[in-house]
Coordinates of C-alpha atoms in Angstrom, one line a residue:
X10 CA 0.0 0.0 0.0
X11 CA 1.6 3.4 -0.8
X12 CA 0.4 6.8 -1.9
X13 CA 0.8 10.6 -1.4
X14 CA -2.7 10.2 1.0
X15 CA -1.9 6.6 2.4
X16 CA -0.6 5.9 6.0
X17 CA 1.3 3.3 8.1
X18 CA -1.8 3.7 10.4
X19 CA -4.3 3.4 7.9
X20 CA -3.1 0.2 6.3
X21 CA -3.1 -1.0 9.6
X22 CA -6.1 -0.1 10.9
X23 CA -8.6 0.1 7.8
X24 CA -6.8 -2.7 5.2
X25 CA -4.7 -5.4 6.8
X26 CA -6.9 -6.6 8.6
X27 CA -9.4 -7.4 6.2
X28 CA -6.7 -10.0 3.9
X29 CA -5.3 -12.8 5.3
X30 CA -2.1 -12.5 3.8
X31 CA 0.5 -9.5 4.3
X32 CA -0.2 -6.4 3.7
X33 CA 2.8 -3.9 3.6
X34 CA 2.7 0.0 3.5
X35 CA 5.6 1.5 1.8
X36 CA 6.4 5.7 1.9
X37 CA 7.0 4.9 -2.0
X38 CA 7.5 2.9 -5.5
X39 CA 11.0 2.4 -4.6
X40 CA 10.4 0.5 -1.3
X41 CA 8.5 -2.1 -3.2
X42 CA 11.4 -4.1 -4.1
X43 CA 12.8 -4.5 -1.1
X44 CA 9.3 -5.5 0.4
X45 CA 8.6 -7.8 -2.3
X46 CA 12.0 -9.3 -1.9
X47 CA 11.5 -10.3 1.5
X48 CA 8.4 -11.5 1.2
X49 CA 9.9 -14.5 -1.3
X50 CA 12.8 -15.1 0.6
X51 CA 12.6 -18.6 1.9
X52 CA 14.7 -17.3 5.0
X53 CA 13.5 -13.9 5.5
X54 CA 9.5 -14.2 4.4
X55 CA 8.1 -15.2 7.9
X56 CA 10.5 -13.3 10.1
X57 CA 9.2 -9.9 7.7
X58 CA 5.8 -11.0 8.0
X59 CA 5.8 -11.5 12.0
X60 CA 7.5 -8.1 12.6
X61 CA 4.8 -5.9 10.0
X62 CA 2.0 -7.9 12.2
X63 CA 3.4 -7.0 15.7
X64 CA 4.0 -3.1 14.4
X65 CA 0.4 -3.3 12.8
X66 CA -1.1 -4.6 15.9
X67 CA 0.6 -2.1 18.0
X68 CA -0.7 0.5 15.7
X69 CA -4.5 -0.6 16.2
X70 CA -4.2 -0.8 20.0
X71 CA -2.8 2.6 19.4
X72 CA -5.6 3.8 17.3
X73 CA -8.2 2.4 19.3
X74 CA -6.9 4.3 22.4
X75 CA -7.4 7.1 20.8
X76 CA -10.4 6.6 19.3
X77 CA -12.0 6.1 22.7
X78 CA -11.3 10.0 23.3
X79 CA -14.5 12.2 23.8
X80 CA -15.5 14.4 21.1
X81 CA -17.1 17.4 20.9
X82 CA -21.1 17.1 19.7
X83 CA -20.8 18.2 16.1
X84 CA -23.0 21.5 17.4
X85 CA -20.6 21.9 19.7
X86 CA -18.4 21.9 17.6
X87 CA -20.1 24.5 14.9
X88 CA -20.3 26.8 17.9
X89 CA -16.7 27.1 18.8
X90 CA -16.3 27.8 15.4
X91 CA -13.4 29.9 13.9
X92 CA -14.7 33.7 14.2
X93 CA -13.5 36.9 11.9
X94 CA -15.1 40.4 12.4
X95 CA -16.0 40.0 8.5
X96 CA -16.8 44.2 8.4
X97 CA -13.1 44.8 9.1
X98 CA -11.5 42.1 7.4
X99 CA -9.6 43.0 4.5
X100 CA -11.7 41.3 1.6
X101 CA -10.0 41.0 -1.7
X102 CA -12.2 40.9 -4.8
X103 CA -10.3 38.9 -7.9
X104 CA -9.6 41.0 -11.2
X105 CA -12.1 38.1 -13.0
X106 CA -14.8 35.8 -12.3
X107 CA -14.9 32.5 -13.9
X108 CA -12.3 30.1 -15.4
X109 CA -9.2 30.5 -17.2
X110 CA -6.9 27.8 -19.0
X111 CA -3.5 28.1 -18.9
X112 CA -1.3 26.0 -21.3
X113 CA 1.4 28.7 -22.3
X114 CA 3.1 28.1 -19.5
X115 CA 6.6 26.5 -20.2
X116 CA 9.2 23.6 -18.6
X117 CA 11.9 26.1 -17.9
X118 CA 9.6 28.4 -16.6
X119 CA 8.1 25.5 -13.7
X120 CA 11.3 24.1 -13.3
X121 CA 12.2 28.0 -11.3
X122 CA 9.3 26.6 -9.1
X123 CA 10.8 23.0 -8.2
X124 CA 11.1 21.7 -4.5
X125 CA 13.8 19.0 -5.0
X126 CA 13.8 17.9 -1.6
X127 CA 10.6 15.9 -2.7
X128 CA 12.5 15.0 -5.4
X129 CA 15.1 13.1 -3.5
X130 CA 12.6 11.8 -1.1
X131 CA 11.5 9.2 -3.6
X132 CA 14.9 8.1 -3.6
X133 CA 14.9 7.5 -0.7
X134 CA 17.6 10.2 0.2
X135 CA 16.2 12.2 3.1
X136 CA 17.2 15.7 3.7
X137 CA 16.9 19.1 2.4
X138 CA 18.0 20.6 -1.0
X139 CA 20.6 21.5 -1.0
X140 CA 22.2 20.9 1.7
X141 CA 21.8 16.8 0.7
X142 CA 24.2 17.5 -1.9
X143 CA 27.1 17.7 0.7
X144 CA 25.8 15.4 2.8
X145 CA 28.5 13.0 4.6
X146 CA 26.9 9.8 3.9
X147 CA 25.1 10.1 0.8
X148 CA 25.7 13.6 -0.8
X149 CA 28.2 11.8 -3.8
X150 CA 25.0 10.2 -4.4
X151 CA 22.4 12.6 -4.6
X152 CA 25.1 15.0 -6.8
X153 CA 24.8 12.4 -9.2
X154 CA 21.0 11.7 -9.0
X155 CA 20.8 15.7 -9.1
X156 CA 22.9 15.8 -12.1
X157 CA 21.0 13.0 -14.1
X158 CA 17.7 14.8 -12.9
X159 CA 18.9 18.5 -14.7
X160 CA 20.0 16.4 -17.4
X161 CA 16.8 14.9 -18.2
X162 CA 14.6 18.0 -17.1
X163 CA 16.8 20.2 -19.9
X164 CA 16.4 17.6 -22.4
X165 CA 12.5 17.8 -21.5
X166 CA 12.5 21.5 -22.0
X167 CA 14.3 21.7 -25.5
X168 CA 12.6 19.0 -26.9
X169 CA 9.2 19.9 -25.4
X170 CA 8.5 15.9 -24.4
X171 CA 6.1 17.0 -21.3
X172 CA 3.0 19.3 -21.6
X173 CA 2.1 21.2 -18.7
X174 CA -2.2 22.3 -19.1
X175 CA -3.7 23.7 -15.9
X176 CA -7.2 26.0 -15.3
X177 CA -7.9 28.1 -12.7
X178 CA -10.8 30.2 -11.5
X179 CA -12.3 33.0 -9.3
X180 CA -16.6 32.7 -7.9
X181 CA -18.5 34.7 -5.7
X182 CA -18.7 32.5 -2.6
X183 CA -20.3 32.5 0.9
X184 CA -20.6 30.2 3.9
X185 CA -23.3 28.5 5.3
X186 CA -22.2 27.0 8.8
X187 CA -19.9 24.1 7.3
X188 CA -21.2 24.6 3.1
X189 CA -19.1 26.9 0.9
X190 CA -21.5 28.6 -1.6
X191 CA -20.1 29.3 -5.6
X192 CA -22.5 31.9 -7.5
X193 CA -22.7 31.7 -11.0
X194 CA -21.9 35.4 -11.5
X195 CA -21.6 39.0 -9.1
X196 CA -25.3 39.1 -9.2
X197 CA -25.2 36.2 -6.0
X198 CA -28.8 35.4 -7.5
X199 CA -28.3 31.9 -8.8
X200 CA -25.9 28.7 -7.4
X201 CA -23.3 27.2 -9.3
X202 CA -22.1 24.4 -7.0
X203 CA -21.9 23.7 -3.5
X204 CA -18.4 22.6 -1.4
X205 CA -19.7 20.1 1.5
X206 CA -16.3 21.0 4.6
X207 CA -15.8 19.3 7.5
X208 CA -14.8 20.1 10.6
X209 CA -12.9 19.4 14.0
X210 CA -15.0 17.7 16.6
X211 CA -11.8 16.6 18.9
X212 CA -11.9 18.9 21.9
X213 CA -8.6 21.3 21.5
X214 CA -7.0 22.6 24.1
X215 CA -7.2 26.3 25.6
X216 CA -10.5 25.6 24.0
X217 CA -9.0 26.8 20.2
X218 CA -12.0 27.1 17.2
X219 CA -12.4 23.8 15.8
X220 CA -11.9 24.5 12.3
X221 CA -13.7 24.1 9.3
X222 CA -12.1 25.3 5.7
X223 CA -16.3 27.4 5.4
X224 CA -14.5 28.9 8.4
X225 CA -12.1 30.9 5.8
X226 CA -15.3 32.5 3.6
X227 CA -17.5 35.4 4.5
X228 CA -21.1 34.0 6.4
X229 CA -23.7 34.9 4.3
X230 CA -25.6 36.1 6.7
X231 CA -22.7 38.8 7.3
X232 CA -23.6 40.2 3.3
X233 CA -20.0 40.6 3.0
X234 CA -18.8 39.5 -0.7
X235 CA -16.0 37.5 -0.8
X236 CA -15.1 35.1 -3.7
X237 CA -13.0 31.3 -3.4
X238 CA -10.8 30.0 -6.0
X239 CA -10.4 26.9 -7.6
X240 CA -7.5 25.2 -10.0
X241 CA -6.4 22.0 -11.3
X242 CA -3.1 21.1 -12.9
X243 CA -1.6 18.9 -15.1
X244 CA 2.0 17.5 -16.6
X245 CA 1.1 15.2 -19.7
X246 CA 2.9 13.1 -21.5
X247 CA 5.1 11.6 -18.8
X248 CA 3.6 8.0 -18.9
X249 CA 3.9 7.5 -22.7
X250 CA 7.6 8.9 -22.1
X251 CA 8.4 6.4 -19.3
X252 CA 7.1 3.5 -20.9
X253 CA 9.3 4.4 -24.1
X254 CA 12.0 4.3 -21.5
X255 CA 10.7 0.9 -20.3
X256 CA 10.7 -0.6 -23.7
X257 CA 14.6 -0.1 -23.9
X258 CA 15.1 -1.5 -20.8
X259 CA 15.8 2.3 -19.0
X260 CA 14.1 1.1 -15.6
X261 CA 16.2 4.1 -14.4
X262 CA 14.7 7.4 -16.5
X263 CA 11.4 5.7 -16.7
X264 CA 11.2 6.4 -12.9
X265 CA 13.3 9.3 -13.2
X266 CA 10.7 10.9 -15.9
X267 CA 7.8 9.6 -13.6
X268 CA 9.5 11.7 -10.2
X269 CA 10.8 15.2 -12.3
X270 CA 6.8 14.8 -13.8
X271 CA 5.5 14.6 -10.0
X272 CA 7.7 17.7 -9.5
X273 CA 7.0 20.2 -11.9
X274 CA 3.3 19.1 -11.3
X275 CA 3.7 20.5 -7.5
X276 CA 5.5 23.2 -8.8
X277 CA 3.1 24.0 -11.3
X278 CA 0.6 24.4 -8.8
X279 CA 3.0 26.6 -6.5
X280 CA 3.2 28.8 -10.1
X281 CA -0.4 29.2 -10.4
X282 CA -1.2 30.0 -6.9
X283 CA 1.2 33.0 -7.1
X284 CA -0.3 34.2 -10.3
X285 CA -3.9 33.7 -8.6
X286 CA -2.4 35.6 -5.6
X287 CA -1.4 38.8 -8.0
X288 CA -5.0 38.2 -9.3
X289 CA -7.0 38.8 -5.9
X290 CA -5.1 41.6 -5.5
X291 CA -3.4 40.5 -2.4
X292 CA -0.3 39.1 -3.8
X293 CA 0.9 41.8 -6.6
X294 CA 3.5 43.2 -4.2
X295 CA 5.2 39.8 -3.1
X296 CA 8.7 39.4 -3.6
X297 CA 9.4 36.1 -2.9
X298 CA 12.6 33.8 -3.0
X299 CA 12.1 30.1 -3.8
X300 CA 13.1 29.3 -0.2
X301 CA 9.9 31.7 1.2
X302 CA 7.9 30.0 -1.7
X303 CA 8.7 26.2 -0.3
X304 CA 8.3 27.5 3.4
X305 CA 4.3 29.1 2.5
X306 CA 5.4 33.3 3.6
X307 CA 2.3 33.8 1.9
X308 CA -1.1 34.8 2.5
X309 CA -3.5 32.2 1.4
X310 CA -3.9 28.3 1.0
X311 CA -4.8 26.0 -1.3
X312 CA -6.0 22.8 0.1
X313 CA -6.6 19.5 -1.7
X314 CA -9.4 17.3 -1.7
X315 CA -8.4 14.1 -0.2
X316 CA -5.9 15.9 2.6
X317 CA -6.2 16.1 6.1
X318 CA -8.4 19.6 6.0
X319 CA -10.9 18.1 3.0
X320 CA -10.2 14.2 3.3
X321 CA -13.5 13.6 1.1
X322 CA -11.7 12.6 -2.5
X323 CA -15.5 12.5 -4.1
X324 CA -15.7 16.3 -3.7
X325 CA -13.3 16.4 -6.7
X326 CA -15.7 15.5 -9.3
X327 CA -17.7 18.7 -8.2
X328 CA -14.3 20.5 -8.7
X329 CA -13.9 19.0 -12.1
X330 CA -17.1 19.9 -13.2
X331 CA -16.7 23.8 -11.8
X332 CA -13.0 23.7 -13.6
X333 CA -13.9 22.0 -16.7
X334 CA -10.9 20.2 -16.4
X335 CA -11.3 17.1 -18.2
X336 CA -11.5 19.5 -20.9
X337 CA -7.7 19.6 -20.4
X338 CA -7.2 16.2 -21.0
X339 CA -7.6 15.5 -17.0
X340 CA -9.9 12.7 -15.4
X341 CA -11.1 11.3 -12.6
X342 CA -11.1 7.6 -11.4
X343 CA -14.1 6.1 -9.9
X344 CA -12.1 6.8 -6.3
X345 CA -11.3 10.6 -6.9
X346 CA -7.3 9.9 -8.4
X347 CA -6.5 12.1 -10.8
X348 CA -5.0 11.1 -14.3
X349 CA -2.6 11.9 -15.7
X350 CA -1.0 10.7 -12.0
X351 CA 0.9 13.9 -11.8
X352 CA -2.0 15.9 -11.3
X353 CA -2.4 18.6 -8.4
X354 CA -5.9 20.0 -7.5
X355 CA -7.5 22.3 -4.9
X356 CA -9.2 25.1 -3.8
X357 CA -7.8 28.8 -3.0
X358 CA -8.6 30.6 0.3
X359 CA -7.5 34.1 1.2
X360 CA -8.5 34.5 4.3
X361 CA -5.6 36.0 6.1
X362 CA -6.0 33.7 8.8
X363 CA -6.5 30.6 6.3
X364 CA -4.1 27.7 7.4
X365 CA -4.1 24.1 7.1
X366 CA -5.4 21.8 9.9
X367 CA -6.3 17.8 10.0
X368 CA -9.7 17.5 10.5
X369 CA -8.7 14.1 12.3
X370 CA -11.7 12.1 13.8
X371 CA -15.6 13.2 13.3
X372 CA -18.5 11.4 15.0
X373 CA -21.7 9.9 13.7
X374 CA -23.7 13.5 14.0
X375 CA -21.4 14.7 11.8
X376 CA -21.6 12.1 9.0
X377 CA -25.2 12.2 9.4
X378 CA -25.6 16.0 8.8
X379 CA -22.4 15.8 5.9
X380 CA -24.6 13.3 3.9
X381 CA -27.9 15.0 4.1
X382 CA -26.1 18.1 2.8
X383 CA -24.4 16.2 -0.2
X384 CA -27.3 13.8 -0.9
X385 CA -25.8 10.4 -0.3
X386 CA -26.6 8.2 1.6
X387 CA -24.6 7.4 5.4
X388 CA -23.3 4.0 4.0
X389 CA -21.3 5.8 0.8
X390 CA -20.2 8.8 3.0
X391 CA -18.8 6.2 5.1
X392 CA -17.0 4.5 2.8
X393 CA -15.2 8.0 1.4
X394 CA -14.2 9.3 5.0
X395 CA -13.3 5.4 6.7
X396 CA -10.3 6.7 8.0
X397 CA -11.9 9.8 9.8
X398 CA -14.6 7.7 11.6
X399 CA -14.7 7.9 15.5
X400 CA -16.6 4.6 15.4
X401 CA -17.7 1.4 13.7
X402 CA -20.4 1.7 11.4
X403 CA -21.6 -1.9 11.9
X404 CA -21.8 -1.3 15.4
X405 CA -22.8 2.3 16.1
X406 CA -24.8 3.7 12.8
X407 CA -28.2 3.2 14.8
X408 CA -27.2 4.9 17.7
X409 CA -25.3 8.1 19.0
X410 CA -22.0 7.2 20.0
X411 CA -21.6 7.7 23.7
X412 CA -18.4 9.4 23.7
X413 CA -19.8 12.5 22.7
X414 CA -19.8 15.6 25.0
X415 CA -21.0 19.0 24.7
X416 CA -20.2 21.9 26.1

């Protein structure tokens, strides 16, 4: 099991036990050999296997501990809600409304925008660029990687073999407790679509808002108009590219290609936010270095479905559908991935409060309320926010769980 949105924990919890045989999670592709390797060795297979048990077992006694801490009722929880003073609040309204495509955009222009300590990640060479490159173990090692990695990102550039497409978009937006509102125009008059949030129900200490991304868009109630915004973005071209690889026996570049893709597809995204920034208004006097870039000295965020703030992946094909974006030559798998694989989607806040959060557990109340709002029914909600559930739907769906609290 591996993924950008996958988890020791997770696997552990939510997958293993539900297959008899072993079930491994791996932080990425590269880790697979070794797994697999150990799994068919005659001498090492059932010494692996007893060790990922044990660690798994510990991880659910773990989990389950803290599953059995009280939550807040999911009123409660809407009450002790984030609050701005929405008449003083610097609003920013965006120079458009609507979409905008952007396929102009070019390699050597992204490439500015890289974070390569991701980059080395997947090689499993951990540190920070680029200080890695001197590093006294490993440094003659990622110096080279680095080297092949410029090599094949120039040759990329010249020779035009990746296509970067992307959209992005402005809407007049309000909140309604935990909904985020998109107007089809200024007018506010008629609904475009509808973004279901979620929100912290754990009790936080010094009794902090439990947050909720609606938190970061102007009540309606308030008739302040504030606007979200929305992108998607895509580097094509990078599968038929690695498998040309793979059919001269390049294992190497094919993987390469498949990481530098993953790459400029992040730093496509961290492009496109700072032109969306410059857009609102807010951004058209930052100066930033690539370091301030990496490290977020920004106003603003731009939260994917599927991560910890918005863990429900479904809410992408509502994105897609505002974005247009599978007119881009993007798509969506009946699970919410996106293809091409290095894809990047989200939503843009400006709130100047706006950070990220985990939403982390949510009761039954919640669910119950999230699914009336989108439409489906408790059993499919369920199955898209699994690893957020404070309890067991086979058990506990008919009843309010017990450790609920108010306040």
């Amino acid at each position: 099991i591996g993924g950008a949105t996958t988890s020791r924990q997770h696997t552990a919890v939510k997958i293993a036990p539900e297959y008899s045989e072993s079930t491994v999670h791996v932080l990425d592709a590269s880790r697979a050999v070794d797994v697999v390797s150990s799994l068919l060795s005659p001498s090492a297979r059932d010494g692996f296997i007893r060790k990922t048990r044990e660690e798994q077992e510990t991880l659910r006694v773990q989990y389950g501990a803290r599953r059995d801490r009280p939550l807040l009722s999911y009123a409660a929880a809407l009450d002790n809600r984030l609050r701005s003073d929405w008449k003083t609040l610097d609003v920013p309204a965006p120079t458009f409304l609507g979409r905008r495509a952007v396929d102009d955009v070019s390699i050597e222009t992204l490439s500015r925008y890289i974070d390569w300590t991701f980059f080395f990640s997947a090689w499993e060479l951990r540190g920070r660029f680029p200080g890695i490159l001197d590093h006294p173990q490993y440094g003659a090692a990622a110096r080279e990687l680095y080297e092949h990695a410029r090599a094949l990102l120039d040759q990329i550039a010249s020779e035009k073999l990746l296509v970067p497409r992307g959209v992005y978009g402005f809407w007049p937006a309000a909140s309604e407790d935990d909904d985020i509102i998109l107007y089809r125009d200024d007018s506010r008059r008629d609904e475009l679509a509808r973004f279901q949030m979620l929100r912290q129900q754990e009790e936080i200490a010094d009794r902090r808002p439990n947050r909720s991304l609606a938190d970061f868009v102007a009540p309606r109630a308030t008739g302040v108009r504030d606007s979200i915004g929305a992108f998607a973005v895509s580097i094509q071209g990078a599968e038929a590219l690695a498998a040309a690889y793979e059919r001269d026996h390049d294992d190497y570049h094919a993987i390469m290609v498949k990481a530098i893709a993953d790459r400029l597809a992040e730093a496509f995204a961290e492009y496109l936010h700072a032109t969306a920034r410059r857009e609102w208004g807010y951004g058209d006097r930052e100066n930033l270095s690539a370091e301030d870039l990496i490290a977020e000295r920004y106003r603003g965020i731009r939260p994917a479905f599927g991560y910890p703030a918005c863990p429900d992946h479904s809410e992408k094909f509502v994105l897609f559908d505002l974005l247009n974006a599978r007119a881009l030559g993007m798509s969506l798998t009946e699970s919410g991935a996106m293809w091409p694989a290095a894809s990047v989607s989200g939503l843009y806040f400006s709130h100047p409060e706006a950070k990220y959060f985990n939403v982390g557990r949510i009761g039954l109340d919640q669910v119950e309320s999230y699914a009336s709002r989108r439409g489906l029914s408790l059993e499919e909600v369920e199955r898209w926010l699994g690893p957020n559930l404070a309890y067991d739907p086979q058990t506990a769906r008919a009843a309010t769980p017990t450790n609920q609290v108010g306040v």
